[in-house]
PDB file of C-alpha atoms in Angstrom:
ATOM      1  CA  UNK K 251     169.391 221.363-137.361  1.00  0.00           C
ATOM      2  CA  UNK K 252     168.258 219.436-134.296  1.00  0.00           C
ATOM      3  CA  UNK K 253     165.004 221.207-133.417  1.00  0.00           C
ATOM      4  CA  UNK K 254     164.420 218.857-130.510  1.00  0.00           C
ATOM      5  CA  UNK K 255     167.697 219.958-128.893  1.00  0.00           C
ATOM      6  CA  UNK K 256     166.745 223.594-129.505  1.00  0.00           C
ATOM      7  CA  UNK K 257     163.337 222.949-127.929  1.00  0.00           C
ATOM      8  CA  UNK K 258     165.033 221.492-124.848  1.00  0.00           C
ATOM      9  CA  UNK K 259     167.305 224.546-124.634  1.00  0.00           C
ATOM     10  CA  UNK K 260     164.251 226.782-124.925  1.00  0.00           C
ATOM     11  CA  UNK K 261     162.574 224.898-122.067  1.00  0.00           C
ATOM     12  CA  UNK K 262     165.723 225.263-119.944  1.00  0.00           C
ATOM     13  CA  UNK K 263     165.828 229.003-120.678  1.00  0.00           C
ATOM     14  CA  UNK K 264     162.153 229.282-119.817  1.00  0.00           C
ATOM     15  CA  UNK K 265     162.766 227.550-116.476  1.00  0.00           C
ATOM     16  CA  UNK K 266     165.664 229.931-115.716  1.00  0.00           C
ATOM     17  CA  UNK K 267     163.540 232.934-116.637  1.00  0.00           C
ATOM     18  CA  UNK K 268     160.658 231.578-114.556  1.00  0.00           C
ATOM     19  CA  UNK K 269     162.847 231.694-111.446  1.00  0.00           C
ATOM     20  CA  UNK K 270     163.699 235.369-111.995  1.00  0.00           C
ATOM     21  CA  UNK K 271     162.055 238.189-110.058  1.00  0.00           C
ATOM     22  CA  UNK K 272     160.663 239.797-113.207  1.00  0.00           C
ATOM     23  CA  UNK K 273     159.012 236.564-114.212  1.00  0.00           C
ATOM     24  CA  UNK K 274     157.410 236.267-110.804  1.00  0.00           C
ATOM     25  CA  UNK K 275     156.119 239.825-111.184  1.00  0.00           C
ATOM     26  CA  UNK K 276     154.852 239.069-114.681  1.00  0.00           C
ATOM     27  CA  UNK K 277     153.132 235.911-113.522  1.00  0.00           C
ATOM     28  CA  UNK K 278     151.234 237.984-110.967  1.00  0.00           C
ATOM     29  CA  UNK K 279     149.479 239.557-113.947  1.00  0.00           C
ATOM     30  CA  UNK K 280     148.763 236.102-115.372  1.00  0.00           C
ATOM     31  CA  UNK K 281     147.067 234.528-112.386  1.00  0.00           C
ATOM     32  CA  UNK K 282     145.023 235.284-109.316  1.00  0.00           C
ATOM     33  CA  UNK K 283     143.877 238.672-108.178  1.00  0.00           C
ATOM     34  CA  UNK K 284     146.173 240.760-110.345  1.00  0.00           C
ATOM     35  CA  UNK K 285     145.135 238.809-113.421  1.00  0.00           C
ATOM     36  CA  UNK K 286     141.486 239.495-112.627  1.00  0.00           C
ATOM     37  CA  UNK K 287     142.169 243.183-112.006  1.00  0.00           C
ATOM     38  CA  UNK K 288     144.245 243.431-115.176  1.00  0.00           C
ATOM     39  CA  UNK K 289     141.493 241.622-117.126  1.00  0.00           C
ATOM     40  CA  UNK K 290     138.998 244.237-115.943  1.00  0.00           C
ATOM     41  CA  UNK K 291     141.334 247.082-116.946  1.00  0.00           C
ATOM     42  CA  UNK K 292     141.622 245.585-120.430  1.00  0.00           C
ATOM     43  CA  UNK K 293     137.818 245.176-120.678  1.00  0.00           C
ATOM     44  CA  UNK K 294     136.648 248.717-119.875  1.00  0.00           C
ATOM     45  CA  UNK K 295     136.651 248.138-116.117  1.00  0.00           C
ATOM     46  CA  UNK K 296     133.774 245.701-115.773  1.00  0.00           C
ATOM     47  CA  UNK K 297     132.658 242.195-116.670  1.00  0.00           C
ATOM     48  CA  UNK K 298     130.250 239.469-115.639  1.00  0.00           C
ATOM     49  CA  UNK K 299     131.698 236.687-113.453  1.00  0.00           C
ATOM     50  CA  UNK K 300     131.017 234.190-116.248  1.00  0.00           C
ATOM     51  CA  UNK K 301     133.160 236.296-118.630  1.00  0.00           C
ATOM     52  CA  UNK K 302     135.932 236.380-116.039  1.00  0.00           C
ATOM     53  CA  UNK K 303     135.755 232.613-115.663  1.00  0.00           C
ATOM     54  CA  UNK K 304     136.051 232.062-119.421  1.00  0.00           C
ATOM     55  CA  UNK K 305     138.657 234.780-119.953  1.00  0.00           C
ATOM     56  CA  UNK K 306     140.851 233.523-117.133  1.00  0.00           C
ATOM     57  CA  UNK K 307     140.224 229.811-117.825  1.00  0.00           C
ATOM     58  CA  UNK K 308     139.272 229.101-114.223  1.00  0.00           C
ATOM     59  CA  UNK K 309     136.144 227.803-112.550  1.00  0.00           C
ATOM     60  CA  UNK K 310     133.322 230.051-111.461  1.00  0.00           C
ATOM     61  CA  UNK K 311     134.034 228.897-107.897  1.00  0.00           C
ATOM     62  CA  UNK K 312     137.605 230.227-108.214  1.00  0.00           C
ATOM     63  CA  UNK K 313     136.240 233.520-109.570  1.00  0.00           C
ATOM     64  CA  UNK K 314     133.824 233.797-106.630  1.00  0.00           C
ATOM     65  CA  UNK K 315     136.685 233.253-104.169  1.00  0.00           C
ATOM     66  CA  UNK K 316     138.877 235.839-105.937  1.00  0.00           C
ATOM     67  CA  UNK K 317     136.019 238.344-106.030  1.00  0.00           C
ATOM     68  CA  UNK K 318     135.344 237.894-102.315  1.00  0.00           C
ATOM     69  CA  UNK K 319     139.013 238.577-101.571  1.00  0.00           C
ATOM     70  CA  UNK K 320     139.287 241.569-103.925  1.00  0.00           C
ATOM     71  CA  UNK K 321     135.992 243.051-102.742  1.00  0.00           C
ATOM     72  CA  UNK K 322     137.155 242.898 -99.100  1.00  0.00           C
ATOM     73  CA  UNK K 323     140.251 244.867-100.185  1.00  0.00           C
ATOM     74  CA  UNK K 324     138.059 247.472-101.917  1.00  0.00           C
ATOM     75  CA  UNK K 325     139.532 246.709-105.354  1.00  0.00           C
ATOM     76  CA  UNK K 326     136.275 245.598-107.034  1.00  0.00           C
ATOM     77  CA  UNK K 327     132.554 245.941-106.412  1.00  0.00           C
ATOM     78  CA  UNK K 328     129.743 243.641-107.455  1.00  0.00           C
ATOM     79  CA  UNK K 329     126.392 245.120-108.393  1.00  0.00           C
ATOM     80  CA  UNK K 330     123.265 244.075-110.269  1.00  0.00           C
ATOM     81  CA  UNK K 331     123.488 244.433-114.042  1.00  0.00           C
ATOM     82  CA  UNK K 332     121.283 247.357-115.118  1.00  0.00           C
ATOM     83  CA  UNK K 333     120.353 245.478-118.317  1.00  0.00           C
ATOM     84  CA  UNK K 334     119.473 242.222-116.514  1.00  0.00           C
ATOM     85  CA  UNK K 335     118.909 242.344-112.766  1.00  0.00           C
ATOM     86  CA  UNK K 336     119.440 238.576-112.559  1.00  0.00           C
ATOM     87  CA  UNK K 337     123.094 239.122-113.502  1.00  0.00           C
ATOM     88  CA  UNK K 338     125.940 240.580-111.464  1.00  0.00           C
ATOM     89  CA  UNK K 339     128.528 242.951-112.896  1.00  0.00           C
ATOM     90  CA  UNK K 340     132.020 243.176-111.419  1.00  0.00           C
ATOM     91  CA  UNK K 341     133.486 246.660-111.622  1.00  0.00           C
ATOM     92  CA  UNK K 342     137.010 247.801-110.893  1.00  0.00           C
ATOM     93  CA  UNK K 343     137.263 250.483-108.214  1.00  0.00           C
ATOM     94  CA  UNK K 344     139.630 253.421-108.396  1.00  0.00           C
ATOM     95  CA  UNK K 345     141.851 251.637-105.850  1.00  0.00           C
ATOM     96  CA  UNK K 346     141.858 248.510-108.022  1.00  0.00           C
ATOM     97  CA  UNK K 347     142.738 250.520-111.101  1.00  0.00           C
ATOM     98  CA  UNK K 348     145.580 252.221-109.233  1.00  0.00           C
ATOM     99  CA  UNK K 349     146.921 248.879-107.952  1.00  0.00           C
ATOM    100  CA  UNK K 350     147.098 247.494-111.492  1.00  0.00           C
ATOM    101  CA  UNK K 351     148.572 250.709-112.860  1.00  0.00           C
ATOM    102  CA  UNK K 352     151.391 250.660-110.277  1.00  0.00           C
ATOM    103  CA  UNK K 353     152.177 246.968-110.834  1.00  0.00           C
ATOM    104  CA  UNK K 354     152.161 247.347-114.623  1.00  0.00           C
ATOM    105  CA  UNK K 355     154.388 250.430-114.361  1.00  0.00           C
ATOM    106  CA  UNK K 356     156.874 248.578-112.160  1.00  0.00           C
ATOM    107  CA  UNK K 357     157.053 245.665-114.580  1.00  0.00           C
ATOM    108  CA  UNK K 358     157.150 247.911-117.655  1.00  0.00           C
ATOM    109  CA  UNK K 359     160.052 249.922-116.259  1.00  0.00           C
ATOM    110  CA  UNK K 360     162.105 246.799-115.580  1.00  0.00           C
ATOM    111  CA  UNK K 361     161.295 245.267-118.978  1.00  0.00           C
ATOM    112  CA  UNK K 362     162.116 248.532-120.769  1.00  0.00           C
ATOM    113  CA  UNK K 363     165.501 248.649-119.023  1.00  0.00           C
ATOM    114  CA  UNK K 364     166.183 245.032-119.978  1.00  0.00           C
ATOM    115  CA  UNK K 365     165.176 245.623-123.607  1.00  0.00           C
ATOM    116  CA  UNK K 366     167.355 248.740-123.749  1.00  0.00           C
ATOM    117  CA  UNK K 367     170.315 246.631-122.621  1.00  0.00           C
ATOM    118  CA  UNK K 368     169.673 244.325-125.592  1.00  0.00           C
ATOM    119  CA  UNK K 369     169.810 247.247-127.972  1.00  0.00           C
ATOM    120  CA  UNK K 370     167.187 248.282-130.529  1.00  0.00           C
ATOM    121  CA  UNK K 371     167.818 245.596-133.146  1.00  0.00           C
ATOM    122  CA  UNK K 372     167.919 242.662-130.719  1.00  0.00           C
ATOM    123  CA  UNK K 373     164.901 243.996-128.783  1.00  0.00           C
ATOM    124  CA  UNK K 374     162.806 244.234-131.983  1.00  0.00           C
ATOM    125  CA  UNK K 375     164.024 240.796-133.106  1.00  0.00           C
ATOM    126  CA  UNK K 376     163.140 239.242-129.759  1.00  0.00           C
ATOM    127  CA  UNK K 377     159.601 240.620-129.869  1.00  0.00           C
ATOM    128  CA  UNK K 378     159.112 239.643-133.512  1.00  0.00           C
ATOM    129  CA  UNK K 379     160.220 236.063-132.894  1.00  0.00           C
ATOM    130  CA  UNK K 380     158.157 235.729-129.693  1.00  0.00           C
ATOM    131  CA  UNK K 381     155.083 236.940-131.574  1.00  0.00           C
ATOM    132  CA  UNK K 382     155.720 234.454-134.355  1.00  0.00           C
ATOM    133  CA  UNK K 383     156.080 231.623-131.817  1.00  0.00           C
ATOM    134  CA  UNK K 384     152.801 232.641-130.155  1.00  0.00           C
ATOM    135  CA  UNK K 385     151.012 232.605-133.522  1.00  0.00           C
ATOM    136  CA  UNK K 386     152.502 229.217-134.421  1.00  0.00           C
ATOM    137  CA  UNK K 387     151.596 227.698-131.053  1.00  0.00           C
ATOM    138  CA  UNK K 388     148.047 229.069-131.267  1.00  0.00           C
ATOM    139  CA  UNK K 389     147.681 227.635-134.766  1.00  0.00           C
ATOM    140  CA  UNK K 390     148.812 224.200-133.564  1.00  0.00           C
ATOM    141  CA  UNK K 391     146.363 224.297-130.655  1.00  0.00           C
ATOM    142  CA  UNK K 392     143.478 225.462-132.873  1.00  0.00           C
ATOM    143  CA  UNK K 393     144.200 222.712-135.396  1.00  0.00           C
ATOM    144  CA  UNK K 394     144.363 220.162-132.592  1.00  0.00           C
ATOM    145  CA  UNK K 395     147.790 219.174-133.829  1.00  0.00           C
ATOM    146  CA  UNK K 396     149.379 216.322-131.949  1.00  0.00           C
ATOM    147  CA  UNK K 397     153.058 216.814-131.179  1.00  0.00           C
ATOM    148  CA  UNK K 398     155.314 214.797-133.415  1.00  0.00           C
ATOM    149  CA  UNK K 399     159.006 214.203-132.978  1.00  0.00           C
ATOM    150  CA  UNK K 400     161.157 216.827-134.648  1.00  0.00           C
ATOM    151  CA  UNK K 401     163.502 215.107-137.052  1.00  0.00           C
ATOM    152  CA  UNK K 402     165.572 218.137-137.905  1.00  0.00           C
ATOM    153  CA  UNK K 403     164.577 217.715-141.552  1.00  0.00           C
ATOM    154  CA  UNK K 404     161.671 220.148-141.467  1.00  0.00           C
ATOM    155  CA  UNK K 405     162.118 223.234-143.515  1.00  0.00           C
ATOM    156  CA  UNK K 406     162.530 226.120-141.110  1.00  0.00           C
ATOM    157  CA  UNK K 407     159.727 228.644-141.179  1.00  0.00           C
ATOM    158  CA  UNK K 408     160.921 231.962-142.411  1.00  0.00           C
ATOM    159  CA  UNK K 409     161.329 234.517-139.690  1.00  0.00           C
ATOM    160  CA  UNK K 410     160.150 237.850-140.970  1.00  0.00           C
TER     161      UNK K 410
END
């Protein structure tokens, strides 16, 4: 099997998916203001700016700019940390929580419809394989593995 050719096909599919409306909606949750709001939802509604910077893999300057924008919209508030007054805590407002809830619901509805069109077996298989790819990619990154040309002679990993 030519794994390099398959990898190129996967990249082409990814590019096609990236141009789709659903992908653009999903990417809103992966970057910028929605990502920050979603991060807060997933972390009990509050976090320190330094945590946001690490969790989002962006600079503290970028976080400050995002927080200024989101605070002006009434989606987050910054306040002194009760445990350490030298620190600031960012807290999601009710409006911020509602904004994320609506966006997630919109995306979830569209994804659920798309998965239903695949059928139960294909939908479960898709998710299982995507999860396995994520685990494999994370393992390669953690091990600092350098990419090597795929020869097609590697034993395929079992997909379970």
